[in-house]
């Protein structure tokens, strides 16, 4: 691991703001056709992520985890039910302004032709941040990548690229974060540090985070753990 750092102690559990939701859904159903078979990916799923809260979503492959994330983000349309993003509620999939949304996919989506610093600074620049380079540098440094800012994505490890994708997502201080296995390439020490940074940022900015993960370290850092199985939450 490049850029050694002390792993922070996990933040204490925070009281949840029950007065609103930055992300959620109510009675969500989604069915696919696979040949003659109907696959019930989501069966009446209801959840809420509150400001400043870190929620872990746990489920095996095929449990409905990815479908749920896609419906919450508006990338897929549920058959029925409603989704909520910040102050919007929709029966067909709400869509928030892009700068309110932070997504960390399993395939990181970094631009290979520019540096890590420029990858992270780009969304801040597009969002009108007054000093996107400084914001990006601070975010990368917080995640232990301060000495790699001038590297291209192809010049760093998969774990370092994964942390860069998280830095890029968080640099705009979004209303909510949806992350699919964001620590899957990291060792336990780095995972603990990254989750400490994430929890501190959520507590400070009010970002609500929904993290799909099988990692036990991630689960222990979450305020709540939701289990999904065969489309049931």
XYZ file of C-alpha atoms in Angstrom:
233
model
C 0.000 0.000 0.000
C 1.384 3.350 -1.022
C 1.078 6.273 1.382
C 0.973 4.653 4.827
C -1.413 6.154 7.277
C -2.901 5.373 10.659
C -6.317 3.767 10.431
C -8.837 5.852 12.366
C -10.983 4.416 15.127
C -14.520 3.741 13.827
C -16.797 6.673 14.596
C -19.484 6.081 17.218
C -22.976 5.286 15.981
C -24.924 8.458 15.288
C -28.589 9.125 16.019
C -30.568 8.999 12.789
C -32.416 12.070 11.559
C -35.926 10.634 11.265
C -37.230 13.849 9.764
C -36.376 13.117 6.159
C -34.711 10.850 3.647
C -32.063 11.488 1.028
C -32.677 8.106 -0.591
C -35.391 5.494 -0.315
C -38.201 3.493 -1.823
C -41.648 2.228 -0.901
C -43.105 -1.171 -1.897
C -40.794 -1.591 -4.885
C -41.471 -4.497 -7.272
C -39.459 -5.528 -10.319
C -39.875 -8.641 -12.484
C -37.809 -9.780 -15.456
C -38.595 -12.335 -18.123
C -35.953 -14.983 -18.716
C -37.290 -17.144 -21.507
C -40.592 -18.502 -20.202
C -39.605 -17.815 -16.628
C -40.535 -14.731 -14.625
C -37.776 -13.657 -12.238
C -39.030 -11.613 -9.282
C -35.966 -9.435 -8.596
C -37.676 -7.148 -6.064
C -40.696 -8.083 -3.944
C -42.183 -5.141 -2.058
C -38.895 -3.568 -0.988
C -39.095 -0.549 1.316
C -36.076 1.291 2.701
C -34.929 4.730 3.783
C -31.451 6.246 4.049
C -31.327 9.356 6.238
C -28.895 12.289 6.061
C -25.526 11.417 7.580
C -26.308 7.694 7.774
C -24.191 4.807 6.438
C -26.308 1.763 5.538
C -24.873 -1.584 4.405
C -26.866 -3.692 1.916
C -25.929 -7.365 2.126
C -27.037 -10.163 -0.203
C -25.655 -12.978 -2.302
C -25.382 -12.768 -6.094
C -28.855 -12.861 -7.625
C -30.557 -11.639 -4.444
C -31.806 -8.409 -6.081
C -29.068 -6.135 -4.773
C -27.996 -4.663 -8.129
C -31.581 -4.291 -9.354
C -32.433 -2.378 -6.193
C -29.478 -0.024 -6.617
C -30.358 0.546 -10.286
C -33.995 1.330 -9.471
C -32.991 3.715 -6.682
C -30.693 5.564 -9.104
C -33.339 5.715 -11.842
C -31.273 3.506 -14.149
C -34.077 0.938 -14.214
C -37.817 1.502 -13.890
C -39.647 -0.543 -11.246
C -42.895 -2.281 -12.151
C -44.593 -0.602 -9.186
C -43.772 1.323 -6.056
C -42.130 4.687 -5.504
C -38.563 5.900 -5.152
C -37.334 8.950 -3.267
C -34.208 10.973 -3.987
C -33.656 14.015 -1.754
C -36.978 15.905 -2.071
C -38.305 14.064 -5.134
C -40.715 11.127 -5.109
C -41.655 9.278 -8.269
C -43.633 6.203 -9.238
C -41.394 5.631 -12.238
C -37.977 6.293 -10.751
C -36.901 9.676 -9.430
C -33.843 11.409 -10.868
C -31.920 13.910 -8.786
C -29.544 16.510 -10.174
C -26.285 14.778 -11.064
C -24.216 16.746 -8.558
C -26.438 15.422 -5.749
C -25.620 11.865 -6.757
C -22.429 9.929 -5.992
C -22.067 6.469 -7.517
C -19.132 4.094 -7.065
C -19.585 1.184 -9.490
C -17.661 -2.089 -9.383
C -16.050 -1.043 -12.674
C -14.505 2.211 -11.590
C -15.073 4.217 -14.789
C -11.935 6.343 -14.423
C -10.714 8.212 -17.499
C -7.472 6.493 -18.471
C -6.011 9.427 -20.399
C -5.889 11.835 -17.440
C -4.302 11.709 -13.976
C -5.948 10.629 -10.739
C -6.058 14.281 -9.679
C -7.816 15.333 -12.872
C -10.266 12.424 -12.602
C -11.305 13.573 -9.131
C -11.278 17.280 -9.970
C -13.492 16.876 -13.045
C -16.873 16.510 -11.290
C -15.962 19.307 -8.867
C -15.127 21.539 -11.834
C -18.383 20.662 -13.616
C -20.323 21.349 -10.409
C -18.827 24.842 -10.224
C -16.541 24.317 -7.237
C -14.404 27.465 -6.743
C -11.166 25.450 -6.421
C -11.636 21.953 -7.859
C -7.929 21.084 -7.827
C -7.574 21.777 -4.114
C -10.795 19.898 -3.354
C -9.556 16.901 -5.344
C -6.127 16.976 -3.704
C -7.656 17.054 -0.233
C -9.975 14.153 -1.031
C -7.198 12.014 -2.486
C -4.921 12.811 0.456
C -7.632 11.854 2.938
C -7.869 8.459 1.244
C -4.111 7.884 1.344
C -3.384 8.762 -2.305
C -1.705 12.139 -1.879
C 1.574 10.951 -3.406
C -0.098 9.457 -6.501
C -2.029 12.444 -7.819
C 0.018 12.730 -11.024
C -0.323 9.033 -11.927
C -2.680 7.728 -14.592
C -5.250 5.090 -13.568
C -3.266 2.427 -15.434
C -0.191 3.207 -13.344
C -1.724 2.381 -9.953
C -3.056 -0.774 -8.317
C -6.714 -1.804 -8.478
C -7.116 -0.887 -4.815
C -5.702 2.598 -5.443
C -7.980 3.003 -8.473
C -10.934 1.977 -6.323
C -10.097 4.625 -3.733
C -9.790 7.170 -6.554
C -13.290 6.283 -7.731
C -14.560 6.880 -4.188
C -12.710 10.212 -4.000
C -14.266 11.253 -7.319
C -17.725 10.390 -5.995
C -17.316 12.268 -2.725
C -15.556 15.408 -3.949
C -18.854 17.179 -4.753
C -20.190 16.499 -1.222
C -23.310 14.800 -2.626
C -26.685 14.406 -0.960
C -26.296 10.641 -1.161
C -23.808 7.962 -2.148
C -24.600 4.585 -3.690
C -21.588 2.267 -3.792
C -21.307 -1.293 -5.093
C -18.535 -3.164 -3.230
C -16.404 0.004 -2.771
C -13.785 -1.773 -0.624
C -13.614 -5.060 -2.504
C -10.010 -4.484 -3.634
C -8.674 -3.197 -0.306
C -6.926 -4.886 2.599
C -8.416 -4.715 6.097
C -6.260 -1.794 7.266
C -7.051 0.332 4.222
C -10.728 -0.608 4.356
C -10.920 0.576 7.968
C -9.258 3.873 7.064
C -11.461 4.474 4.003
C -14.651 3.738 5.931
C -13.515 6.072 8.696
C -13.096 8.857 6.129
C -16.510 8.052 4.654
C -18.262 8.070 8.026
C -16.632 11.355 9.008
C -17.647 12.961 5.714
C -21.234 11.711 6.016
C -21.454 13.038 9.574
C -20.041 16.419 8.524
C -21.916 16.992 5.260
C -25.111 15.006 5.823
C -24.435 12.664 2.916
C -26.475 9.474 3.213
C -24.633 6.352 2.031
C -25.994 3.004 0.844
C -23.169 0.497 0.410
C -23.670 -2.925 -1.145
C -20.994 -5.178 0.297
C -20.087 -8.633 1.573
C -17.104 -7.283 3.494
C -17.379 -7.803 7.256
C -15.335 -4.663 7.979
C -17.795 -2.582 5.976
C -20.706 -4.131 7.836
C -19.218 -3.324 11.246
C -18.803 0.352 10.260
C -22.421 0.734 9.120
C -25.142 2.403 11.180
C -27.593 -0.224 9.911
C -27.317 -3.481 7.968
C -30.075 -4.503 5.540
C -30.207 -8.070 4.215
C -31.809 -8.834 0.845
C -32.666 -12.375 -0.262
C -34.679 -13.482 -3.296
C -36.004 -9.954 -3.724
C -37.154 -9.589 -0.099
C -35.516 -7.015 2.183
